[in-house]
Short mmCIF file of N, CA and C in Angstrom, two decimals:
data_model
loop_
_atom_site.label_atom_id
_atom_site.label_comp_id
_atom_site.label_asym_id
_atom_site.label_seq_id
_atom_site.Cartn_x
_atom_site.Cartn_y
_atom_site.Cartn_z
N UNK A 295 154.80 11.89 19.35
CA UNK A 295 153.88 12.87 18.82
C UNK A 295 154.60 13.63 17.73
N UNK A 296 153.97 13.81 16.62
CA UNK A 296 154.55 14.56 15.52
C UNK A 296 153.66 14.49 14.31
N UNK A 297 153.94 15.35 13.36
CA UNK A 297 153.20 15.36 12.12
C UNK A 297 153.91 14.44 11.12
N UNK A 298 153.14 13.87 10.21
CA UNK A 298 153.71 13.04 9.17
C UNK A 298 154.02 13.90 7.95
N UNK A 299 155.12 13.57 7.31
CA UNK A 299 155.50 14.24 6.08
C UNK A 299 155.76 13.15 5.05
N UNK A 300 155.27 13.37 3.81
CA UNK A 300 155.50 12.37 2.77
C UNK A 300 156.44 12.94 1.72
N UNK A 301 157.46 12.15 1.39
CA UNK A 301 158.40 12.50 0.34
C UNK A 301 157.70 12.18 -0.99
N UNK A 302 157.40 13.19 -1.78
CA UNK A 302 156.65 13.01 -3.03
C UNK A 302 157.37 12.10 -4.03
N UNK A 303 158.69 12.13 -4.03
CA UNK A 303 159.43 11.33 -5.02
C UNK A 303 159.46 9.84 -4.66
N UNK A 304 159.49 9.51 -3.36
CA UNK A 304 159.59 8.11 -2.96
C UNK A 304 158.28 7.56 -2.40
N UNK A 305 157.40 8.45 -1.95
CA UNK A 305 156.16 7.99 -1.33
C UNK A 305 156.35 7.55 0.11
N UNK A 306 157.55 7.73 0.65
CA UNK A 306 157.83 7.34 2.03
C UNK A 306 157.38 8.43 3.00
N UNK A 307 156.88 7.99 4.15
CA UNK A 307 156.47 8.90 5.20
C UNK A 307 157.57 9.03 6.25
N UNK A 308 157.68 10.19 6.84
CA UNK A 308 158.59 10.38 7.98
C UNK A 308 157.88 11.27 9.00
N UNK A 309 158.30 11.13 10.24
CA UNK A 309 157.70 11.94 11.31
C UNK A 309 158.49 13.23 11.44
N UNK A 310 157.79 14.33 11.45
CA UNK A 310 158.43 15.63 11.64
C UNK A 310 158.76 15.77 13.12
N UNK A 311 160.01 16.03 13.41
CA UNK A 311 160.42 16.20 14.80
C UNK A 311 160.70 17.67 15.07
N UNK A 312 159.91 18.23 15.96
CA UNK A 312 160.05 19.64 16.33
C UNK A 312 159.73 19.80 17.81
N UNK A 313 160.25 20.85 18.43
CA UNK A 313 159.83 21.16 19.80
C UNK A 313 158.44 21.80 19.76
N UNK A 314 157.82 21.91 20.90
CA UNK A 314 156.52 22.58 21.01
C UNK A 314 156.42 23.18 22.42
N UNK A 315 156.75 24.44 22.56
CA UNK A 315 156.72 25.08 23.86
C UNK A 315 155.30 25.52 24.21
N UNK A 316 154.87 25.14 25.40
CA UNK A 316 153.53 25.43 25.89
C UNK A 316 153.67 26.04 27.28
N UNK A 317 153.02 27.17 27.52
CA UNK A 317 152.96 27.73 28.87
C UNK A 317 151.81 27.03 29.56
N UNK A 318 152.12 26.26 30.61
CA UNK A 318 151.10 25.44 31.28
C UNK A 318 150.50 26.12 32.50
N UNK A 319 151.15 27.16 33.01
CA UNK A 319 150.62 27.87 34.18
C UNK A 319 151.15 29.30 34.18
N UNK A 320 150.33 30.22 34.68
CA UNK A 320 150.73 31.62 34.80
C UNK A 320 150.03 32.23 36.00
N UNK A 321 150.75 33.08 36.72
CA UNK A 321 150.16 33.78 37.86
C UNK A 321 150.91 35.08 38.09
N UNK A 322 150.37 35.93 38.93
CA UNK A 322 151.01 37.20 39.26
C UNK A 322 150.50 37.70 40.61
N UNK A 323 151.28 38.56 41.23
CA UNK A 323 150.85 39.25 42.45
C UNK A 323 151.38 40.67 42.39
N UNK A 324 150.63 41.66 42.80
CA UNK A 324 149.23 41.63 43.22
C UNK A 324 148.30 41.70 42.02
N UNK A 325 146.99 41.75 42.28
CA UNK A 325 146.03 41.79 41.17
C UNK A 325 145.62 43.21 40.81
N UNK A 326 145.93 44.19 41.65
CA UNK A 326 145.60 45.59 41.37
C UNK A 326 146.91 46.36 41.24
N UNK A 327 147.09 47.03 40.12
CA UNK A 327 148.33 47.73 39.81
C UNK A 327 148.04 49.10 39.24
N UNK A 328 149.02 49.96 39.30
CA UNK A 328 148.89 51.27 38.67
C UNK A 328 149.82 51.35 37.47
N UNK A 329 149.51 52.21 36.49
CA UNK A 329 150.44 52.38 35.37
C UNK A 329 151.82 52.76 35.90
N UNK A 330 152.86 52.16 35.36
CA UNK A 330 154.22 52.44 35.79
C UNK A 330 154.71 51.58 36.95
N UNK A 331 153.84 50.77 37.54
CA UNK A 331 154.24 49.94 38.67
C UNK A 331 154.83 48.62 38.18
N UNK A 332 155.47 47.89 39.09
CA UNK A 332 156.02 46.60 38.73
C UNK A 332 155.45 45.52 39.64
N UNK A 333 155.54 44.27 39.19
CA UNK A 333 154.99 43.15 39.93
C UNK A 333 155.77 41.89 39.55
N UNK A 334 155.50 40.80 40.26
CA UNK A 334 156.17 39.53 39.97
C UNK A 334 155.18 38.61 39.26
N UNK A 335 155.62 38.06 38.14
CA UNK A 335 154.83 37.09 37.39
C UNK A 335 155.56 35.75 37.44
N UNK A 336 154.80 34.67 37.57
CA UNK A 336 155.38 33.33 37.57
C UNK A 336 154.70 32.50 36.48
N UNK A 337 155.46 31.61 35.87
CA UNK A 337 154.89 30.77 34.83
C UNK A 337 155.68 29.48 34.73
N UNK A 338 155.09 28.51 34.04
CA UNK A 338 155.73 27.23 33.78
C UNK A 338 155.68 26.98 32.28
N UNK A 339 156.84 26.63 31.70
CA UNK A 339 156.93 26.34 30.26
C UNK A 339 157.30 24.86 30.12
N UNK A 340 156.59 24.17 29.22
CA UNK A 340 156.81 22.75 28.97
C UNK A 340 157.10 22.54 27.49
N UNK A 341 158.02 21.65 27.20
CA UNK A 341 158.27 21.25 25.82
C UNK A 341 157.40 20.03 25.53
N UNK A 342 156.29 20.23 24.84
CA UNK A 342 155.38 19.15 24.50
C UNK A 342 155.74 18.52 23.16
N UNK A 343 156.86 18.93 22.59
CA UNK A 343 157.28 18.40 21.30
C UNK A 343 158.04 17.09 21.43
N UNK A 344 158.58 16.63 20.29
CA UNK A 344 159.25 15.34 20.26
C UNK A 344 160.75 15.46 20.04
N UNK A 345 161.29 16.67 20.22
CA UNK A 345 162.73 16.89 20.16
C UNK A 345 163.09 18.05 21.07
N UNK A 346 164.37 18.18 21.39
CA UNK A 346 164.82 19.26 22.27
C UNK A 346 164.48 20.62 21.66
N UNK A 347 164.19 21.57 22.54
CA UNK A 347 163.98 22.94 22.09
C UNK A 347 165.26 23.73 22.35
N UNK A 348 165.47 24.77 21.61
CA UNK A 348 166.56 25.70 21.91
C UNK A 348 166.09 26.61 23.04
N UNK A 349 166.99 27.43 23.57
CA UNK A 349 166.62 28.40 24.59
C UNK A 349 165.62 29.39 23.99
N UNK A 350 164.75 29.93 24.83
CA UNK A 350 163.72 30.85 24.35
C UNK A 350 163.46 31.92 25.41
N UNK A 351 162.54 32.81 25.08
CA UNK A 351 162.18 33.90 25.98
C UNK A 351 160.67 33.93 26.17
N UNK A 352 160.24 34.01 27.43
CA UNK A 352 158.82 34.19 27.73
C UNK A 352 158.57 35.68 27.95
N UNK A 353 157.54 36.20 27.31
CA UNK A 353 157.15 37.61 27.46
C UNK A 353 155.73 37.66 27.99
N UNK A 354 155.37 38.83 28.51
CA UNK A 354 154.10 39.00 29.22
C UNK A 354 153.30 40.13 28.58
N UNK A 355 151.97 39.96 28.58
CA UNK A 355 151.09 40.91 27.91
C UNK A 355 149.84 41.16 28.75
N UNK A 356 149.24 42.34 28.56
CA UNK A 356 147.90 42.61 29.08
C UNK A 356 146.96 42.50 27.90
N UNK A 357 145.87 41.76 28.09
CA UNK A 357 144.92 41.51 27.02
C UNK A 357 143.51 41.76 27.53
N UNK A 358 142.62 42.14 26.63
CA UNK A 358 141.21 42.33 26.99
C UNK A 358 140.48 41.00 27.04
N UNK A 359 141.13 39.93 26.55
CA UNK A 359 140.55 38.59 26.62
C UNK A 359 141.68 37.61 26.94
N UNK A 360 141.47 36.36 26.81
CA UNK A 360 142.48 35.36 27.16
C UNK A 360 143.23 34.83 25.95
N UNK A 361 143.16 35.54 24.82
CA UNK A 361 143.78 35.09 23.58
C UNK A 361 144.79 36.15 23.12
N UNK A 362 146.01 35.73 22.79
CA UNK A 362 147.04 36.64 22.33
C UNK A 362 146.66 37.20 20.96
N UNK A 363 146.70 38.54 20.84
CA UNK A 363 146.42 39.20 19.56
C UNK A 363 147.32 40.42 19.42
N UNK A 364 147.29 41.03 18.25
CA UNK A 364 148.20 42.14 17.96
C UNK A 364 147.89 43.40 18.78
N UNK A 365 146.68 43.54 19.30
CA UNK A 365 146.36 44.75 20.07
C UNK A 365 146.63 44.58 21.58
N UNK A 366 147.21 43.46 21.99
CA UNK A 366 147.58 43.27 23.39
C UNK A 366 148.76 44.17 23.73
N UNK A 367 148.89 44.52 24.98
CA UNK A 367 149.93 45.43 25.45
C UNK A 367 151.09 44.63 26.01
N UNK A 368 152.27 44.76 25.39
CA UNK A 368 153.44 44.04 25.90
C UNK A 368 153.94 44.74 27.16
N UNK A 369 154.15 43.96 28.20
CA UNK A 369 154.68 44.48 29.45
C UNK A 369 156.20 44.53 29.38
N UNK A 370 156.82 45.33 30.23
CA UNK A 370 158.26 45.49 30.22
C UNK A 370 158.87 44.38 31.09
N UNK A 371 159.75 43.59 30.51
CA UNK A 371 160.39 42.50 31.23
C UNK A 371 160.12 41.18 30.54
N UNK A 372 160.97 40.20 30.82
CA UNK A 372 160.82 38.88 30.20
C UNK A 372 161.57 37.87 31.07
N UNK A 373 161.44 36.61 30.70
CA UNK A 373 162.12 35.52 31.40
C UNK A 373 162.80 34.62 30.39
N UNK A 374 164.08 34.33 30.62
CA UNK A 374 164.82 33.41 29.75
C UNK A 374 164.51 31.98 30.16
N UNK A 375 164.25 31.15 29.16
CA UNK A 375 163.99 29.73 29.39
C UNK A 375 165.09 28.96 28.66
N UNK A 376 165.84 28.13 29.38
CA UNK A 376 166.91 27.37 28.71
C UNK A 376 166.33 26.30 27.78
N UNK A 377 167.20 25.64 27.03
CA UNK A 377 166.77 24.52 26.18
C UNK A 377 166.06 23.48 27.04
N UNK A 378 164.99 22.92 26.49
CA UNK A 378 164.21 21.90 27.21
C UNK A 378 164.13 20.62 26.38
N UNK A 379 164.33 19.49 27.05
CA UNK A 379 164.16 18.19 26.42
C UNK A 379 162.67 17.92 26.24
N UNK A 380 162.27 16.96 25.41
CA UNK A 380 160.86 16.62 25.27
C UNK A 380 160.26 16.26 26.64
N UNK A 381 159.08 16.74 26.91
CA UNK A 381 158.32 16.53 28.15
C UNK A 381 158.94 17.22 29.37
N UNK A 382 160.02 17.94 29.21
CA UNK A 382 160.60 18.69 30.35
C UNK A 382 159.85 19.99 30.52
N UNK A 383 159.78 20.45 31.76
CA UNK A 383 159.16 21.73 32.03
C UNK A 383 159.98 22.49 33.05
N UNK A 384 159.82 23.82 33.04
CA UNK A 384 160.59 24.67 33.94
C UNK A 384 159.71 25.80 34.43
N UNK A 385 159.61 25.92 35.75
CA UNK A 385 158.88 27.03 36.36
C UNK A 385 159.87 28.14 36.67
N UNK A 386 159.40 29.37 36.61
CA UNK A 386 160.25 30.51 36.92
C UNK A 386 159.41 31.75 37.10
N UNK A 387 160.08 32.84 37.47
CA UNK A 387 159.37 34.10 37.67
C UNK A 387 160.21 35.24 37.15
N UNK A 388 159.57 36.39 36.99
CA UNK A 388 160.24 37.59 36.50
C UNK A 388 159.55 38.81 37.08
N UNK A 389 160.33 39.89 37.28
CA UNK A 389 159.75 41.17 37.68
C UNK A 389 159.36 41.89 36.41
N UNK A 390 158.09 42.26 36.33
CA UNK A 390 157.50 42.85 35.13
C UNK A 390 156.98 44.24 35.49
N UNK A 391 157.04 45.17 34.54
CA UNK A 391 156.53 46.53 34.76
C UNK A 391 155.40 46.84 33.78
N UNK A 392 154.43 47.59 34.28
CA UNK A 392 153.31 48.05 33.46
C UNK A 392 153.72 49.38 32.83
N UNK A 393 153.66 49.52 31.51
CA UNK A 393 154.00 50.81 30.90
C UNK A 393 153.13 51.94 31.48
N UNK A 394 153.71 53.11 31.62
CA UNK A 394 152.98 54.26 32.18
C UNK A 394 151.80 54.68 31.31
N UNK A 395 151.81 54.30 30.05
CA UNK A 395 150.76 54.71 29.12
C UNK A 395 149.52 53.81 29.16
N UNK A 396 149.53 52.74 29.94
CA UNK A 396 148.39 51.81 29.97
C UNK A 396 147.18 52.48 30.60
N UNK A 397 146.05 52.38 29.92
CA UNK A 397 144.80 52.96 30.41
C UNK A 397 144.23 52.10 31.55
N UNK A 398 143.62 52.74 32.54
CA UNK A 398 142.97 51.96 33.60
C UNK A 398 141.91 51.04 33.01
N UNK A 399 141.72 49.89 33.65
CA UNK A 399 140.72 48.94 33.20
C UNK A 399 141.03 47.55 33.68
N UNK A 400 140.17 46.60 33.30
CA UNK A 400 140.33 45.20 33.67
C UNK A 400 140.99 44.46 32.51
N UNK A 401 142.04 43.71 32.80
CA UNK A 401 142.81 43.00 31.80
C UNK A 401 143.04 41.55 32.25
N UNK A 402 143.46 40.72 31.29
CA UNK A 402 143.97 39.39 31.56
C UNK A 402 145.46 39.44 31.27
N UNK A 403 146.27 38.87 32.15
CA UNK A 403 147.70 38.82 31.88
C UNK A 403 148.02 37.52 31.16
N UNK A 404 148.78 37.61 30.09
CA UNK A 404 149.20 36.44 29.32
C UNK A 404 150.70 36.24 29.49
N UNK A 405 151.12 35.02 29.73
CA UNK A 405 152.53 34.63 29.70
C UNK A 405 152.69 33.80 28.44
N UNK A 406 153.62 34.21 27.56
CA UNK A 406 153.75 33.55 26.25
C UNK A 406 155.18 33.06 26.03
N UNK A 407 155.34 31.74 25.98
CA UNK A 407 156.64 31.14 25.69
C UNK A 407 157.00 31.42 24.24
N UNK A 408 158.28 31.59 23.98
CA UNK A 408 158.77 31.87 22.63
C UNK A 408 157.91 32.94 21.95
N UNK A 409 157.67 34.02 22.67
CA UNK A 409 156.77 35.08 22.18
C UNK A 409 157.24 35.70 20.88
N UNK A 410 158.54 35.73 20.64
CA UNK A 410 159.06 36.32 19.40
C UNK A 410 159.05 35.33 18.24
N UNK A 411 158.62 34.10 18.52
CA UNK A 411 158.55 33.03 17.51
C UNK A 411 159.90 32.80 16.83
N UNK A 412 160.94 32.70 17.65
CA UNK A 412 162.26 32.42 17.10
C UNK A 412 162.46 30.93 16.82
N UNK A 413 161.66 30.08 17.46
CA UNK A 413 161.75 28.63 17.24
C UNK A 413 160.65 28.17 16.28
N UNK A 414 160.95 27.21 15.44
CA UNK A 414 159.92 26.56 14.64
C UNK A 414 159.36 25.44 15.50
N UNK A 415 158.05 25.43 15.69
CA UNK A 415 157.41 24.47 16.60
C UNK A 415 156.34 23.66 15.89
N UNK A 416 155.95 22.54 16.53
CA UNK A 416 154.85 21.73 16.01
C UNK A 416 153.56 22.54 15.97
N UNK A 417 153.33 23.36 17.00
CA UNK A 417 152.10 24.16 17.10
C UNK A 417 152.50 25.56 17.55
N UNK A 418 152.26 26.56 16.74
CA UNK A 418 152.66 27.94 17.05
C UNK A 418 151.59 28.73 17.80
N UNK A 419 150.42 28.14 18.04
CA UNK A 419 149.34 28.93 18.67
C UNK A 419 149.03 28.51 20.10
N UNK A 420 149.85 27.62 20.68
CA UNK A 420 149.57 27.15 22.03
C UNK A 420 150.60 27.65 23.05
N UNK A 421 151.27 28.74 22.75
CA UNK A 421 152.38 29.20 23.57
C UNK A 421 151.97 30.03 24.79
N UNK A 422 150.74 30.51 24.85
CA UNK A 422 150.34 31.44 25.91
C UNK A 422 149.39 30.79 26.92
N UNK A 423 149.50 31.27 28.16
CA UNK A 423 148.55 30.89 29.21
C UNK A 423 148.06 32.18 29.87
N UNK A 424 146.80 32.18 30.25
CA UNK A 424 146.19 33.35 30.89
C UNK A 424 146.24 33.21 32.40
N UNK A 425 146.57 34.29 33.06
CA UNK A 425 146.56 34.35 34.53
C UNK A 425 145.29 35.08 34.95
N UNK A 426 144.90 34.92 36.22
CA UNK A 426 143.71 35.64 36.71
C UNK A 426 143.82 37.13 36.43
N UNK A 427 142.69 37.81 36.45
CA UNK A 427 142.60 39.21 36.04
C UNK A 427 143.53 40.18 36.75
N UNK A 428 143.86 41.23 36.02
CA UNK A 428 144.65 42.35 36.52
C UNK A 428 143.80 43.60 36.36
N UNK A 429 143.69 44.39 37.41
CA UNK A 429 143.00 45.67 37.32
C UNK A 429 144.05 46.76 37.37
N UNK A 430 144.07 47.61 36.35
CA UNK A 430 144.97 48.76 36.31
C UNK A 430 144.16 49.97 36.75
N UNK A 431 144.63 50.62 37.78
CA UNK A 431 143.93 51.80 38.30
C UNK A 431 144.95 52.78 38.84
N UNK A 432 144.51 54.01 39.00
CA UNK A 432 145.37 55.03 39.58
C UNK A 432 145.15 55.08 41.08
N UNK A 433 146.16 55.55 41.80
CA UNK A 433 145.99 55.82 43.22
C UNK A 433 144.98 56.96 43.35
N UNK A 434 144.28 57.02 44.47
CA UNK A 434 143.27 58.06 44.71
C UNK A 434 143.56 58.69 46.07
N UNK A 435 144.22 59.85 46.04
CA UNK A 435 144.63 60.53 47.26
C UNK A 435 143.58 61.54 47.69
N UNK A 436 143.26 61.53 48.99
CA UNK A 436 142.26 62.44 49.55
C UNK A 436 142.87 63.12 50.78
N UNK A 437 142.77 64.44 50.84
CA UNK A 437 143.18 65.16 52.04
C UNK A 437 142.05 65.00 53.06
N UNK A 438 142.33 64.29 54.14
CA UNK A 438 141.28 64.00 55.12
C UNK A 438 141.28 64.95 56.29
N UNK A 439 142.37 65.70 56.48
CA UNK A 439 142.44 66.63 57.60
C UNK A 439 143.46 67.71 57.29
N UNK A 440 143.08 68.97 57.47
CA UNK A 440 143.98 70.11 57.31
C UNK A 440 143.74 71.03 58.50
N UNK A 441 144.82 71.44 59.15
CA UNK A 441 144.67 72.36 60.27
C UNK A 441 145.84 73.32 60.32
N UNK A 442 145.58 74.51 60.87
CA UNK A 442 146.59 75.54 61.02
C UNK A 442 146.82 75.77 62.50
N UNK A 443 148.05 76.06 62.87
CA UNK A 443 148.37 76.32 64.26
C UNK A 443 148.04 77.76 64.66
N UNK A 444 147.82 78.63 63.67
CA UNK A 444 147.49 80.04 63.97
C UNK A 444 146.12 80.37 63.40
N UNK A 445 145.40 81.25 64.08
CA UNK A 445 144.08 81.65 63.58
C UNK A 445 144.16 82.84 62.65
N UNK A 446 145.30 83.55 62.66
CA UNK A 446 145.48 84.67 61.74
C UNK A 446 146.96 84.82 61.45
N UNK A 447 147.24 85.48 60.34
CA UNK A 447 148.62 85.74 59.93
C UNK A 447 148.63 87.05 59.14
N UNK A 448 149.65 87.85 59.30
CA UNK A 448 149.77 89.12 58.58
C UNK A 448 150.18 88.86 57.15
N UNK A 449 149.78 89.73 56.21
CA UNK A 449 150.23 89.57 54.81
C UNK A 449 151.75 89.47 54.76
N UNK A 450 152.26 88.51 54.01
CA UNK A 450 153.69 88.28 53.89
C UNK A 450 154.26 87.41 54.99
N UNK A 451 153.45 87.06 55.99
CA UNK A 451 153.91 86.21 57.09
C UNK A 451 153.83 84.74 56.73
N UNK A 452 154.30 83.91 57.61
CA UNK A 452 154.24 82.46 57.37
C UNK A 452 153.25 81.82 58.33
N UNK A 453 152.78 80.67 57.94
CA UNK A 453 151.71 79.98 58.67
C UNK A 453 152.08 78.51 58.77
N UNK A 454 152.04 77.96 59.96
CA UNK A 454 152.27 76.53 60.12
C UNK A 454 151.00 75.76 59.82
N UNK A 455 151.12 74.73 58.98
CA UNK A 455 149.96 73.94 58.56
C UNK A 455 150.30 72.46 58.69
N UNK A 456 149.34 71.65 59.11
CA UNK A 456 149.52 70.20 59.10
C UNK A 456 148.34 69.58 58.36
N UNK A 457 148.59 68.42 57.76
CA UNK A 457 147.53 67.76 57.01
C UNK A 457 147.71 66.25 57.06
N UNK A 458 146.65 65.54 56.73
CA UNK A 458 146.68 64.09 56.59
C UNK A 458 146.14 63.75 55.20
N UNK A 459 146.89 62.94 54.47
CA UNK A 459 146.48 62.50 53.13
C UNK A 459 146.33 60.99 53.17
N UNK A 460 145.21 60.50 52.63
CA UNK A 460 144.94 59.07 52.62
C UNK A 460 144.78 58.59 51.18
N UNK A 461 145.35 57.43 50.88
CA UNK A 461 145.18 56.78 49.58
C UNK A 461 144.00 55.83 49.73
N UNK A 462 142.89 56.13 49.06
CA UNK A 462 141.70 55.31 49.21
C UNK A 462 141.57 54.24 48.12
N UNK A 463 142.64 54.05 47.33
CA UNK A 463 142.61 52.99 46.32
C UNK A 463 143.41 51.80 46.83
N UNK A 464 143.40 50.72 46.05
CA UNK A 464 144.11 49.49 46.43
C UNK A 464 145.53 49.45 45.89
N UNK A 465 145.95 50.48 45.12
CA UNK A 465 147.30 50.49 44.58
C UNK A 465 148.16 51.49 45.33
N UNK A 466 149.45 51.25 45.34
CA UNK A 466 150.38 52.13 46.03
C UNK A 466 150.53 53.44 45.27
N UNK A 467 150.51 54.54 46.00
CA UNK A 467 150.70 55.85 45.40
C UNK A 467 152.18 56.19 45.33
N UNK A 468 152.57 56.88 44.28
CA UNK A 468 153.93 57.39 44.19
C UNK A 468 154.07 58.55 45.17
N UNK A 469 155.29 59.01 45.37
CA UNK A 469 155.54 60.16 46.21
C UNK A 469 154.89 61.39 45.58
N UNK A 470 154.17 62.15 46.38
CA UNK A 470 153.48 63.34 45.88
C UNK A 470 153.79 64.53 46.78
N UNK A 471 153.33 65.70 46.37
CA UNK A 471 153.46 66.92 47.17
C UNK A 471 152.07 67.46 47.44
N UNK A 472 151.88 68.01 48.63
CA UNK A 472 150.62 68.67 48.97
C UNK A 472 150.84 70.17 48.90
N UNK A 473 149.96 70.86 48.24
CA UNK A 473 150.03 72.33 48.14
C UNK A 473 148.87 72.91 48.92
N UNK A 474 149.07 74.11 49.42
CA UNK A 474 148.07 74.78 50.26
C UNK A 474 147.60 76.06 49.58
N UNK A 475 146.29 76.37 49.77
CA UNK A 475 145.69 77.54 49.14
C UNK A 475 144.85 78.27 50.18
N UNK A 476 144.77 79.59 50.07
CA UNK A 476 143.85 80.36 50.90
C UNK A 476 142.59 80.56 50.07
N UNK A 477 141.45 80.38 50.70
CA UNK A 477 140.17 80.52 50.01
C UNK A 477 139.16 81.16 50.94
N UNK A 478 138.21 81.88 50.36
CA UNK A 478 137.15 82.49 51.17
C UNK A 478 136.04 81.49 51.46
N UNK A 479 136.09 80.32 50.84
CA UNK A 479 135.12 79.26 51.15
C UNK A 479 135.85 77.92 51.15
N UNK A 480 135.14 76.84 51.45
CA UNK A 480 135.80 75.55 51.56
C UNK A 480 135.93 74.84 50.22
#
C-alpha cells in the first residue's frame, strides 16, 4: 500500500513509503466523571503504512462529536507508543485527567495516535478513534439528616450536632466540609 510518485525528469514512477498510524480501538472507565477527576483510557494503535514508524505519542480529547477538531478539549496525560513495523499494532492504557475547567455535558472521548503530528504519514486524518460517551457532571451533595443532642443552649455555649450527607450523583465527591447555621425557619 502506498501512493505513487512520478519523477518529472525521467517519467519513472516510485511508491512512496511512509508509516500510517491508526487508532483502531478506544475505551475508558468510568463513563461519568467530574471536572478534575482522573480515569483510565485504553486504546490500540496500528501501523497501516508500508514502512516502520518512529515512536509516537497518543493523546486524548473530549469532543462534542466523533471528529477531531481545534475546539476539542485536550485531556491531561498521554501514552507513549514505540516504533511499529508495518501491520504491527500495540494496545495500551494511560491514566488521564479531566481539566477542572471543563463544563458539564455529554462528550465523546477521542484517542489520537501521533496527535502532535511529529511523523509524516500516508494519511494524516485517520489517527483518532472515538470511545463511547463521557458525561462530565458535578457531585451533588444533600444533607439528608441533621440532629442536635440538646434542645437548648445558652448564648456563647456549644452544641453537639450530627448530620448525614449523601452524594446523589454518579460521580465521586471530593472531600468537603459541612457548616451549621441557626435559623428561625427551616
